[in-house]
Tab-separated table of C-alpha atoms in Angstrom:
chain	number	residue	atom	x	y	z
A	260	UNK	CA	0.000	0.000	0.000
A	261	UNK	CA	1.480	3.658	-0.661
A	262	UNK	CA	1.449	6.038	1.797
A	263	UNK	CA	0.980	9.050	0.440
A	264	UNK	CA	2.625	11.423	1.840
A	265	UNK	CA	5.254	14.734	1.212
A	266	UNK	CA	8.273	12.723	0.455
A	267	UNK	CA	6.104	10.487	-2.008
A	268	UNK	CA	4.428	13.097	-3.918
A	269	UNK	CA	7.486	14.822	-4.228
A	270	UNK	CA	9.453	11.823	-5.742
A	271	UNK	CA	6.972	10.640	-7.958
A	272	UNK	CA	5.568	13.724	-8.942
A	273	UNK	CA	3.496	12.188	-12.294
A	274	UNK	CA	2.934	8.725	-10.699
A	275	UNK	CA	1.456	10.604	-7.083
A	276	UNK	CA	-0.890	13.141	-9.690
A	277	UNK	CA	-2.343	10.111	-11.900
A	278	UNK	CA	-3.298	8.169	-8.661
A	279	UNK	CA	-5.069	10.602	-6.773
A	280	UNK	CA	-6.673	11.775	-10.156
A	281	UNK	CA	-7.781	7.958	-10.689
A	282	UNK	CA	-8.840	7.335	-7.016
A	283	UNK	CA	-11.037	10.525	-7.190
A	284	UNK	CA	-12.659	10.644	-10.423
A	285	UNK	CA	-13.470	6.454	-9.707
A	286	UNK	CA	-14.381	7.457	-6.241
A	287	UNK	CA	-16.595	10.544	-6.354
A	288	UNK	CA	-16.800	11.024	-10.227
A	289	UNK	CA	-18.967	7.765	-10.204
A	290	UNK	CA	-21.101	9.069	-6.809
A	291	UNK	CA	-19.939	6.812	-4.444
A	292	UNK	CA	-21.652	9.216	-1.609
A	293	UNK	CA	-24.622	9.839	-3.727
A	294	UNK	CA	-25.108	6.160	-4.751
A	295	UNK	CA	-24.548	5.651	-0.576
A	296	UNK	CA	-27.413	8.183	0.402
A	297	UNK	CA	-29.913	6.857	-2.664
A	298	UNK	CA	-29.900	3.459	-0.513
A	299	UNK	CA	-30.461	5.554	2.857
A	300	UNK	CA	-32.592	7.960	2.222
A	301	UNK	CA	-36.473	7.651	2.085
A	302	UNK	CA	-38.130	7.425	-1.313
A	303	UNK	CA	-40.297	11.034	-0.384
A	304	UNK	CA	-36.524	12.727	-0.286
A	305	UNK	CA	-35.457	11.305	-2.953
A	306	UNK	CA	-38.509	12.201	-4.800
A	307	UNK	CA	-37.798	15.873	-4.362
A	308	UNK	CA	-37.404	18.295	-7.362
A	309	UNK	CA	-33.772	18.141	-8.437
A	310	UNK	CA	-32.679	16.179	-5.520
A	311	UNK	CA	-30.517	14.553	-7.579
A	312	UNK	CA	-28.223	18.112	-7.890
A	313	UNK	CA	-28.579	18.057	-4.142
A	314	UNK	CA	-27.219	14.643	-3.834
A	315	UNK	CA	-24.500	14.903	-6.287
A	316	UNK	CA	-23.428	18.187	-4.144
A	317	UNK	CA	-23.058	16.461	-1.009
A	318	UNK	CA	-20.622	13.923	-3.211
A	319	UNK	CA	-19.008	16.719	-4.584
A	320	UNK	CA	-18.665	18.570	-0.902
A	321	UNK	CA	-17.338	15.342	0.449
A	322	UNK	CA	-14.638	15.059	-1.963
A	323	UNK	CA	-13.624	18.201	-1.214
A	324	UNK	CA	-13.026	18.039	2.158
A	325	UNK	CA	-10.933	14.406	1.744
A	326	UNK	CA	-8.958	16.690	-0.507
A	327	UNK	CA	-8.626	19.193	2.110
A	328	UNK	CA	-7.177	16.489	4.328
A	329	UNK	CA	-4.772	14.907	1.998
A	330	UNK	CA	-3.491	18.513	0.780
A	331	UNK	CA	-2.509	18.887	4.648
A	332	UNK	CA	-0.831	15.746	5.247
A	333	UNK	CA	1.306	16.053	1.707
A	334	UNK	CA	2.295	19.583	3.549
A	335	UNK	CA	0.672	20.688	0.385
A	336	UNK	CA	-2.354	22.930	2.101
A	337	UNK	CA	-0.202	26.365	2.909
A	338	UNK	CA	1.210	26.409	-0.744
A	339	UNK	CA	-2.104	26.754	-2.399
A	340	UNK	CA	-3.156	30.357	-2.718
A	341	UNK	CA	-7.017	31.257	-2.456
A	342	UNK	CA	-6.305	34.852	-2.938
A	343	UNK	CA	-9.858	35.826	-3.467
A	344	UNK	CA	-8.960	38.874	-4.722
A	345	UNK	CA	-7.390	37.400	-7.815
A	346	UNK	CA	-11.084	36.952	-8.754
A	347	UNK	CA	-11.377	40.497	-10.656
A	348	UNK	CA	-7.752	39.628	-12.747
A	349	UNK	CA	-8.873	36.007	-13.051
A	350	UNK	CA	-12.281	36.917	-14.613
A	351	UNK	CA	-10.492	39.501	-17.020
A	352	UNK	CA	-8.010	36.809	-18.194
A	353	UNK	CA	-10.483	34.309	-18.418
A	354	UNK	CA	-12.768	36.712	-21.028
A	355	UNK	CA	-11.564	33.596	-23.446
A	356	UNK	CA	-13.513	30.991	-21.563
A	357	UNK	CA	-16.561	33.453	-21.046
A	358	UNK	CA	-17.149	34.252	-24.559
A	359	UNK	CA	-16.880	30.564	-24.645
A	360	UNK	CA	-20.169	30.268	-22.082
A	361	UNK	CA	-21.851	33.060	-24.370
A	362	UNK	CA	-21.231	31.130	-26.977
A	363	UNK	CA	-23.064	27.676	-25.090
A	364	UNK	CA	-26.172	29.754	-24.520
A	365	UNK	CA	-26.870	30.447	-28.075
A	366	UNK	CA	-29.061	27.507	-27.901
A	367	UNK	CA	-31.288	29.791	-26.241
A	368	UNK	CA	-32.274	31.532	-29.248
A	369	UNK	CA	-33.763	28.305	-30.622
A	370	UNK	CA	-35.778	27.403	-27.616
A	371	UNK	CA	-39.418	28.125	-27.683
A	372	UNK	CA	-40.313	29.643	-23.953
A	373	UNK	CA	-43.754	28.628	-22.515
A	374	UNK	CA	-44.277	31.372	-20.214
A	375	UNK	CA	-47.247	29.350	-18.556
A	376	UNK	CA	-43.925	27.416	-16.776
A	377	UNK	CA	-43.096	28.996	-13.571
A	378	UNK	CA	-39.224	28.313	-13.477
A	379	UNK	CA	-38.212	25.275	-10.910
A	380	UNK	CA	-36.214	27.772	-8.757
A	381	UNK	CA	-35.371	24.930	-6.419
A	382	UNK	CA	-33.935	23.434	-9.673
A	383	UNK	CA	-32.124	26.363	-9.948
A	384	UNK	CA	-30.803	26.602	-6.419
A	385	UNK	CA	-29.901	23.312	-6.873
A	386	UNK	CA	-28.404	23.960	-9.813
A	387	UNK	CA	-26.118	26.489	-9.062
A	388	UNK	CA	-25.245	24.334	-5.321
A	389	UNK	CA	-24.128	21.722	-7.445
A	390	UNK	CA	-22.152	23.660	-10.159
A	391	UNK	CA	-20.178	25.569	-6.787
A	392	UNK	CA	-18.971	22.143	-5.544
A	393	UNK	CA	-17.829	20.275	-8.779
A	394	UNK	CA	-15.775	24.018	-9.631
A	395	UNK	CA	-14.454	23.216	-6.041
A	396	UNK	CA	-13.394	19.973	-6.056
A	397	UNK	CA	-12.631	20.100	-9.686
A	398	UNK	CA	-10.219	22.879	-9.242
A	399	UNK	CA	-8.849	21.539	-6.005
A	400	UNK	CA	-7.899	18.505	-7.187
A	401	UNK	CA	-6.397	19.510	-10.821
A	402	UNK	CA	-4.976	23.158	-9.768
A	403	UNK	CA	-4.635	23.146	-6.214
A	404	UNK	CA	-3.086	20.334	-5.519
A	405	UNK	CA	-1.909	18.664	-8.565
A	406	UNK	CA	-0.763	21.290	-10.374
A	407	UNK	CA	0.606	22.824	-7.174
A	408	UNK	CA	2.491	20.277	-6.437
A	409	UNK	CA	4.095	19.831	-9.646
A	410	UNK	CA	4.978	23.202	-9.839
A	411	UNK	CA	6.845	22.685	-5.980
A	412	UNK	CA	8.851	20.194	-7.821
A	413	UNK	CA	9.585	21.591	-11.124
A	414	UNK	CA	8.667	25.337	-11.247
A	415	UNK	CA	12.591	27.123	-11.104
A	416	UNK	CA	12.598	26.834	-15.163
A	417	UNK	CA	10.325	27.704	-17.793
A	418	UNK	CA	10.613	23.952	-19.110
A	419	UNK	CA	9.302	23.078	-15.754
A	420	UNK	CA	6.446	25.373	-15.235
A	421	UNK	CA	5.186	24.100	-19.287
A	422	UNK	CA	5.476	20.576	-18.037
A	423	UNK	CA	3.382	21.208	-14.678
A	424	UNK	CA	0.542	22.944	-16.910
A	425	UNK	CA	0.628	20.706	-19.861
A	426	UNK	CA	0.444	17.783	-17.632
A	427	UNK	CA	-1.956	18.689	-15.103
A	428	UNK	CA	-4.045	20.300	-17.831
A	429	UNK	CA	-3.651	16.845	-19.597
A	430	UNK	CA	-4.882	15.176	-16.595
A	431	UNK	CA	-7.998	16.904	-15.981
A	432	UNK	CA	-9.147	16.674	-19.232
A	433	UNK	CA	-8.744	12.771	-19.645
A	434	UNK	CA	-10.882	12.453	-15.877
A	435	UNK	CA	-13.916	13.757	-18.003
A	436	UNK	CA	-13.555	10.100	-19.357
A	437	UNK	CA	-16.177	9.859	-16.722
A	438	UNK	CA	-18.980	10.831	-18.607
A	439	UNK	CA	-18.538	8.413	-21.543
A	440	UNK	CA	-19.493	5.767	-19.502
A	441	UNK	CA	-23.431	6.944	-19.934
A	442	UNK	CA	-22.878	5.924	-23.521
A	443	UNK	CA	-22.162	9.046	-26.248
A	444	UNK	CA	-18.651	8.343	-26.453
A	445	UNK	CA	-18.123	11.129	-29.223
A	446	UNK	CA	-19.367	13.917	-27.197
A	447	UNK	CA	-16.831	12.668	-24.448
A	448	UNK	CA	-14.165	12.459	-26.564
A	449	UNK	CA	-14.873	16.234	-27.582
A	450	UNK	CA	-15.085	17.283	-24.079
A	451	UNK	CA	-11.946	15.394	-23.310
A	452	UNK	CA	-10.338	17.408	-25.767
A	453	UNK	CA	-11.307	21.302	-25.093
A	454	UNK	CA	-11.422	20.552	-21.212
A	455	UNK	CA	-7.821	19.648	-21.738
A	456	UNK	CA	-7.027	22.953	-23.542
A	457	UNK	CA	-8.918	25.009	-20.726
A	458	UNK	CA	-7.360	23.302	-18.381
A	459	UNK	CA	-3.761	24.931	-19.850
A	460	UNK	CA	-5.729	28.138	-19.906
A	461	UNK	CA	-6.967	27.374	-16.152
A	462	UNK	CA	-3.217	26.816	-15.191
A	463	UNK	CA	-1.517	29.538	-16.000
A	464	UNK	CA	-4.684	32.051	-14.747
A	465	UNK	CA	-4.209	30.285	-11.395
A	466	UNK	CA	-0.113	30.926	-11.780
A	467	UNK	CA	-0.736	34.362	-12.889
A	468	UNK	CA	-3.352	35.147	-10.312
A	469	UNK	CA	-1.889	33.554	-7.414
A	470	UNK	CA	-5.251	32.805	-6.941
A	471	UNK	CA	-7.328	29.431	-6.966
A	472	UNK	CA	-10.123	31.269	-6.258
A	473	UNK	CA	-10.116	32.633	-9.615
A	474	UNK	CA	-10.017	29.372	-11.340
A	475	UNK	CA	-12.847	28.155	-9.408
A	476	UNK	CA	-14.988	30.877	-10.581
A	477	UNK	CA	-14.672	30.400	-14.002
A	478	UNK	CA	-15.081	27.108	-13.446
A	479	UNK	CA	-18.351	27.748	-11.483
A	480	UNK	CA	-19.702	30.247	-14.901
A	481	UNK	CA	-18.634	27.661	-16.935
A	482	UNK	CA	-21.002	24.760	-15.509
A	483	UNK	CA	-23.234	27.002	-14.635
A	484	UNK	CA	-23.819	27.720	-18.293
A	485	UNK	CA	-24.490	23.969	-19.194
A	486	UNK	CA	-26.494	22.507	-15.997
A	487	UNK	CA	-29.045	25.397	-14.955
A	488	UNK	CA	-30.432	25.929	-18.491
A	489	UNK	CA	-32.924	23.485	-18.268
A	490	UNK	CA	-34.489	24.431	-15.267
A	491	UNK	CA	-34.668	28.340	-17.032
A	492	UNK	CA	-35.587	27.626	-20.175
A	493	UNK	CA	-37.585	23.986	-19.661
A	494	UNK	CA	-37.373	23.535	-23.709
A	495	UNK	CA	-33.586	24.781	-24.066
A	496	UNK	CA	-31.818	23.599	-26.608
A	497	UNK	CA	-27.671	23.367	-27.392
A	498	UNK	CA	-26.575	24.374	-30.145
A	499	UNK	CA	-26.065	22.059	-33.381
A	500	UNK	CA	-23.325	20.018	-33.147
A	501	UNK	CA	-21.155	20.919	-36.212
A	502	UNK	CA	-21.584	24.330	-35.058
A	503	UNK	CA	-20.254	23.598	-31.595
A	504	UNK	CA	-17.240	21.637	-32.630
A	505	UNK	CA	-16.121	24.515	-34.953
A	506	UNK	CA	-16.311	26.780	-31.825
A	507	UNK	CA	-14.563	24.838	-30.141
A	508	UNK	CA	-11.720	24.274	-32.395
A	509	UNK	CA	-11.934	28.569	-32.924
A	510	UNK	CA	-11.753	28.869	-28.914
A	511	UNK	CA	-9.382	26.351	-28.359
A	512	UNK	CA	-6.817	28.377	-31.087
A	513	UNK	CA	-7.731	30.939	-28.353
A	514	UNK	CA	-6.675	29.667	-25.249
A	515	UNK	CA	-3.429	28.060	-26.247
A	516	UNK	CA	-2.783	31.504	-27.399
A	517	UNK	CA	-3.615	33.138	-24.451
A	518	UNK	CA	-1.650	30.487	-22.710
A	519	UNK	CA	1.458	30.664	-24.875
A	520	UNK	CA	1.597	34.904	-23.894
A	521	UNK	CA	1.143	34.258	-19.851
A	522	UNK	CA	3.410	31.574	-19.703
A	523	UNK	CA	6.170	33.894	-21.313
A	524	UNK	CA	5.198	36.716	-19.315
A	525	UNK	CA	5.018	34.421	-16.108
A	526	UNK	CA	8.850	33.394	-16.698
A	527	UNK	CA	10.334	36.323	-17.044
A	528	UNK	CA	10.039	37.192	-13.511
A	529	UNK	CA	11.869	33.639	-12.938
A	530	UNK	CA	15.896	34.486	-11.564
């Protein structure tokens, strides 16, 4: 059994990152709290509005904290900067990835709104619950402690700090592997793809920031764009397909951009 702790995730940097990646997205990416609570809970809870949001958030809270825990005993925790007042240079760096939401909620303009629907706004609470902890855990896991981490080890050079992003960004992109598992293996394979390139873009915002904060609020917009539509707009719509993948090839283009000009502005200021 490996015990994971500083000296091991210092030494085996990639090996340390994959396994806690793994163990997590297996872990909590499948719902191993929510699938717990579906077998305690009564059937008059469960049959709440949404509840499954609610129950997914509890996962998502749950991983979190476990997180929390490991980050301390790594001697990990005091490195990773919340800086909530990166939020403001985080959002304006991050204009990439909200032209990318905008972009999302074009489907809107095809939906046909029955006003005679009052919105589900415990959907929506739900809703935006659940988007707050999967940004959180999300960002904990891939920037705050992963990418941390690596950047602990490697992050005197330029090589290193390109090797830290690429790889963590490379990491968290391949645990949205996750959702192919409910069967539309192409539209996982897409989403392995950009959330790989955002998560370059994600990695140098939380370098330049100094803030994880930031990162976690652009995560937040960005599933907040995808999983509270349908409780808005009850026929929303996304957009058509060929249309989306051409976006995302055009934003992707953008971000590795973006991420080529902060990385060279983040290593100049390296002795």
């Amino acid at each position: 059994m490996i015990d994971i702790n500083e000296k091991f995730s210092q030494k085996h940097v990639i090996l340390f990152s994959i396994l806690l990646a793994l163990a997590f997205v297996v872990i909590f990416g499948f719902g191993a709290v929510t699938i717990g609570l579906i077998f305690i809970l009564p059937p008059e809870i469960l049959g709440l509005p949404a509840m499954d949001y609610v129950l997914s958030s509890i996962n998502n809270l749950v991983a979190f904290v476990i997180l929390i825990v490991i980050a301390k005993k790594i001697g990990l925790f005091e490195d990773i900067p919340w800086n909530v007042r990166g939020i403001s240079k985080g959002l304006l760096l991050g204009i990439p990835v909200l032209l990318f939401c905008l972009v999302q909620l074009s489907g809107i303009l095809e939906a046909t709104y029955d006003y005679s629907i009052a919105v589900n706004v415990f959907g929506v609470v739900a809703a935006l619950i659940y988007c707050a902890a999967i940004a959180l855990w999300e960002e904990f896991l891939c920037r705050g402690v992963i990418l941390t981490n690596m950047l602990k080890k490697w992050g005197n050079s330029k090589g290193g700090i390109v090797k830290a992003v690429i790889l963590s960004a490379f990491i968290f992109g391949c645990a949205h592997i996750i959702t192919g598992f409910g069967g539309d293996w192409i539209n996982t394979a897409i989403q392995i793809v950009y959330a790989s390139f955002m998560g370059l873009l994600f990695g140098v915002i939380y370098i330049k920031t100094e803030s994880l904060a930031s990162t976690i609020v652009l995560h937040f917009i960005l599933n907040l764009t995808a999983y509270t539509m349908p409780y808005v707009v009850p026929n929303f719509q996304a957009m058509n397909p060929v249309t989306f993948i051409l976006s995302i090839f055009g934003f992707v283009c953008l971000w590795v951009i973006e991420t080529y000009v902060l990385i060279d502005d983040i290593t100049k200021k390296l002795p």
